[in-house]
C-alpha positions as MATLAB code, in Angstrom:
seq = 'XXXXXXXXXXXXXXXXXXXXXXXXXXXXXXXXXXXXXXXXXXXXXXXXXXXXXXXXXXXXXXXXXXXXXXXXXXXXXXXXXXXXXXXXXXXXXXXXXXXXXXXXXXXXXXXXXXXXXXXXXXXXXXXXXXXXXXXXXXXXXXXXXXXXXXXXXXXXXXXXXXXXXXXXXXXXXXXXXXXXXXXXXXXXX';
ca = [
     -37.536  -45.527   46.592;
     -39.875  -45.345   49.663;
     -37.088  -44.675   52.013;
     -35.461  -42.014   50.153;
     -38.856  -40.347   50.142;
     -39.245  -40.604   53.916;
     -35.660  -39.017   53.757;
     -37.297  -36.348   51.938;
     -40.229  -36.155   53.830;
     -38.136  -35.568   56.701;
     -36.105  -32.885   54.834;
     -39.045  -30.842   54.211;
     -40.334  -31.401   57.959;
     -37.128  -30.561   59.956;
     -36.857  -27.205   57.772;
     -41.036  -26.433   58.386;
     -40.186  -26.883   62.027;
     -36.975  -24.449   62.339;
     -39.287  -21.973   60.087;
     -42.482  -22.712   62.430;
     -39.794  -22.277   65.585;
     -37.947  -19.234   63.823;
     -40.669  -17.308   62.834;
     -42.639  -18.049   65.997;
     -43.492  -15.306   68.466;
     -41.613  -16.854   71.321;
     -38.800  -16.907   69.326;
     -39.296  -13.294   68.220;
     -39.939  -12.046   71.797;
     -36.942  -14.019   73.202;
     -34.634  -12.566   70.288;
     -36.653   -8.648   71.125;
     -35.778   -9.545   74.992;
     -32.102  -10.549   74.088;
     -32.051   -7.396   71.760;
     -32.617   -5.098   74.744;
     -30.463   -6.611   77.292;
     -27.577   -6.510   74.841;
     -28.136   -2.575   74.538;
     -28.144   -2.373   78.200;
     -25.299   -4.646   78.965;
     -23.227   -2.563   76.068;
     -24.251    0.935   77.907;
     -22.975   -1.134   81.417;
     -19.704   -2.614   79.472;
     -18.993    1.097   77.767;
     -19.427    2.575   81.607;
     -17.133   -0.327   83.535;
     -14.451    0.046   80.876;
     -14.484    3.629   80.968;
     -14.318    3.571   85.348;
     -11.586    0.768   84.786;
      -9.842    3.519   82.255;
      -9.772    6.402   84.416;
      -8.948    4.413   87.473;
      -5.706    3.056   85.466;
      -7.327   -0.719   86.049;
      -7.449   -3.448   83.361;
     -11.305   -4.026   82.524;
     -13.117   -6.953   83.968;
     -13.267   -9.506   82.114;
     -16.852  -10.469   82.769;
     -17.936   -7.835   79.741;
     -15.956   -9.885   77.579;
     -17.284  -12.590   78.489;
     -21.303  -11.481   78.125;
     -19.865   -9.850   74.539;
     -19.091  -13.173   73.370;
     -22.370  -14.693   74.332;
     -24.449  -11.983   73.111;
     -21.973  -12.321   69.868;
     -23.258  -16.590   69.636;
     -26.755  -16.119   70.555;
     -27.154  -13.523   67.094;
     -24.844  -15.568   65.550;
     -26.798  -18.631   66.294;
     -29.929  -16.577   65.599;
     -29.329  -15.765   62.506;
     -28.001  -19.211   61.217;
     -31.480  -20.663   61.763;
     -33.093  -18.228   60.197;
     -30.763  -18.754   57.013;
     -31.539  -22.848   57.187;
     -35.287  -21.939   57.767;
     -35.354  -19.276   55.057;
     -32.696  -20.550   52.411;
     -32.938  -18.683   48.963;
     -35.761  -16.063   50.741;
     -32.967  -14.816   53.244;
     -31.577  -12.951   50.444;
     -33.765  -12.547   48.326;
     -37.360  -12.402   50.399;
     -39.148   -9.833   51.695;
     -37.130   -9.005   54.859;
     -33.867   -9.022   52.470;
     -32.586   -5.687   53.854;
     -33.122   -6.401   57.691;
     -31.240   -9.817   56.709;
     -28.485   -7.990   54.948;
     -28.191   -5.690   57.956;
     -28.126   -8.542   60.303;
     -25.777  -10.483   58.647;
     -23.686   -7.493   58.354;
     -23.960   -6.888   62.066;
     -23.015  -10.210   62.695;
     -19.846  -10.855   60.789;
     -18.349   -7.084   62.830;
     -19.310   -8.881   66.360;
     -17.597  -11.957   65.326;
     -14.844   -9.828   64.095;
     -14.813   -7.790   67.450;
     -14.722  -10.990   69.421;
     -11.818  -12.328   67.418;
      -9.542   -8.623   68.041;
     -10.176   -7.951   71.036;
     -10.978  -11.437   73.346;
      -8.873  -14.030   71.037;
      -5.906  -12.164   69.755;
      -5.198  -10.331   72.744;
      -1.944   -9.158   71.372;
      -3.794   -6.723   68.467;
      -6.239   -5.459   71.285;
      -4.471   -2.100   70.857;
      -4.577   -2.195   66.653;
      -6.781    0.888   65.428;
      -8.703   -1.854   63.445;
      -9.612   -3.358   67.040;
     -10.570   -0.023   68.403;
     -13.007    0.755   65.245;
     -14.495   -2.399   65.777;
     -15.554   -1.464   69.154;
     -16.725    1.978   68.028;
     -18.780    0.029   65.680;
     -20.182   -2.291   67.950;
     -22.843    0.647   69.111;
     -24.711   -0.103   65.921;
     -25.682   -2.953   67.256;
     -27.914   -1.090   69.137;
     -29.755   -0.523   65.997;
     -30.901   -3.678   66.141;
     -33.471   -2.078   68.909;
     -35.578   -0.802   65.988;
     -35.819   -4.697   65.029;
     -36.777   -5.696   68.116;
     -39.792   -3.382   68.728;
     -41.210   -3.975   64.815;
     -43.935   -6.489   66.520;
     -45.173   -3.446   68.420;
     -46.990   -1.319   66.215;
     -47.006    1.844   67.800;
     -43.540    2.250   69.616;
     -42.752    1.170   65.772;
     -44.711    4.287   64.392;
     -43.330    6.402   66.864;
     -39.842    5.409   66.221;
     -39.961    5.780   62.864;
     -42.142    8.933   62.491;
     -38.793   10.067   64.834;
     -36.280    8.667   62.134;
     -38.231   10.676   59.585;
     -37.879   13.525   60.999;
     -34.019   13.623   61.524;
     -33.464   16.196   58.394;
     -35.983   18.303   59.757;
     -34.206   18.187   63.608;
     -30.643   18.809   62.026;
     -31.900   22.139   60.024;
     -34.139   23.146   63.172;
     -30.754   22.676   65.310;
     -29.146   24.608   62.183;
     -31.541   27.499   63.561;
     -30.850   27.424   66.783;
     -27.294   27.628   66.126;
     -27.533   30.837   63.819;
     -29.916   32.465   66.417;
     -27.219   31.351   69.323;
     -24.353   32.924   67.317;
     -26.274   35.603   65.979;
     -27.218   37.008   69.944;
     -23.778   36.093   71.029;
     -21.972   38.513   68.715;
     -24.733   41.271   69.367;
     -24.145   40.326   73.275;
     -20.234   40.476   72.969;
     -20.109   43.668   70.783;
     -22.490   45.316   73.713;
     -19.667   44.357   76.517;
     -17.098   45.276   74.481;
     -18.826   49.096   73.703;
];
């Protein structure tokens, strides 16, 4: 009986430490850090593979490469946080960001799988969505700066104001068409 509650001792301490190491703010910066170089590295992958596109080149493989480690370190990231958190990953108070995560994850790991192992369905339309959809991952920048209070604020107070940009753009649009008709009908007179 005593060793099976050392066993269980040890349970309980392993899954504090992963939680302690998980939820820790070098852990949070490195994951913010690894974040933003993945949005850079995507806008640097997106700009070789277009170059290699118009210069009739096959892409270097390098990008793939850095895709598939960016793909393990979320991947990796967000299996500890499922050990650490268990039943609260689903169902705690970060839930959505979670869902979203694990979402995220599962279309890299799909992405990686089309287009780096099964090089013959690179060309598939389901490959090519994929890698439309792998700019959401940039998303995952709004994650990163939620430690920061006020480029958090700012951000959002932008997101909030979306609807209001779109009708203000609306506007602009109706102004725009409005003085190019009055413009055209005055060259044409």
């Amino acid at each position: 009986r005593l060793r099976s509650s050392r066993i269980v001792r040890k349970r309980h301490q392993s899954k504090g430490t992963i939680w302690k190491i998980v939820h820790g703010m070098p852990f949070q910066v490195l994951m913010s850090v690894i974040i933003m170089v993945n949005a850079l590295c995507i806008g640097l992958a997106s700009d070789a593979e277009l170059t290699a596109s118009i210069q009739k080149e096959k892409p270097n493989k390098t990008w793939a490469r850095i895709d598939v480690f960016f793909c393990a370190a979320f991947f990796v990231e967000l299996l500890l946080r499922a050990i650490s958190e268990r039943s609260l990953f689903f169902y705690g108070e970060d839930w959505m960001w979670n869902l979203f995560d694990f979402v995220l994850v599962g279309i890299s790991v799909a992405d990686t799988v089309l287009n780096n192992v099964a090089v013959g369905m690179a060309n598939l339309s389901v490959a090519r969505i994929f890698r439309f959809v792998r700019f959401v991952r940039l998303i995952r920048l709004a994650r990163a700066v939620r430690n920061f209070h006020s480029l958090r604020l700012f951000i959002l107070s932008i997101f909030a104001s979306g609807t209001s940009l779109l009708w203000c753009a609306f506007i602009v649009m109706v102004i725009l068409y409005f003085f190019a008709v009055c413009f055209l009908n005055g060259i044409t007179e």
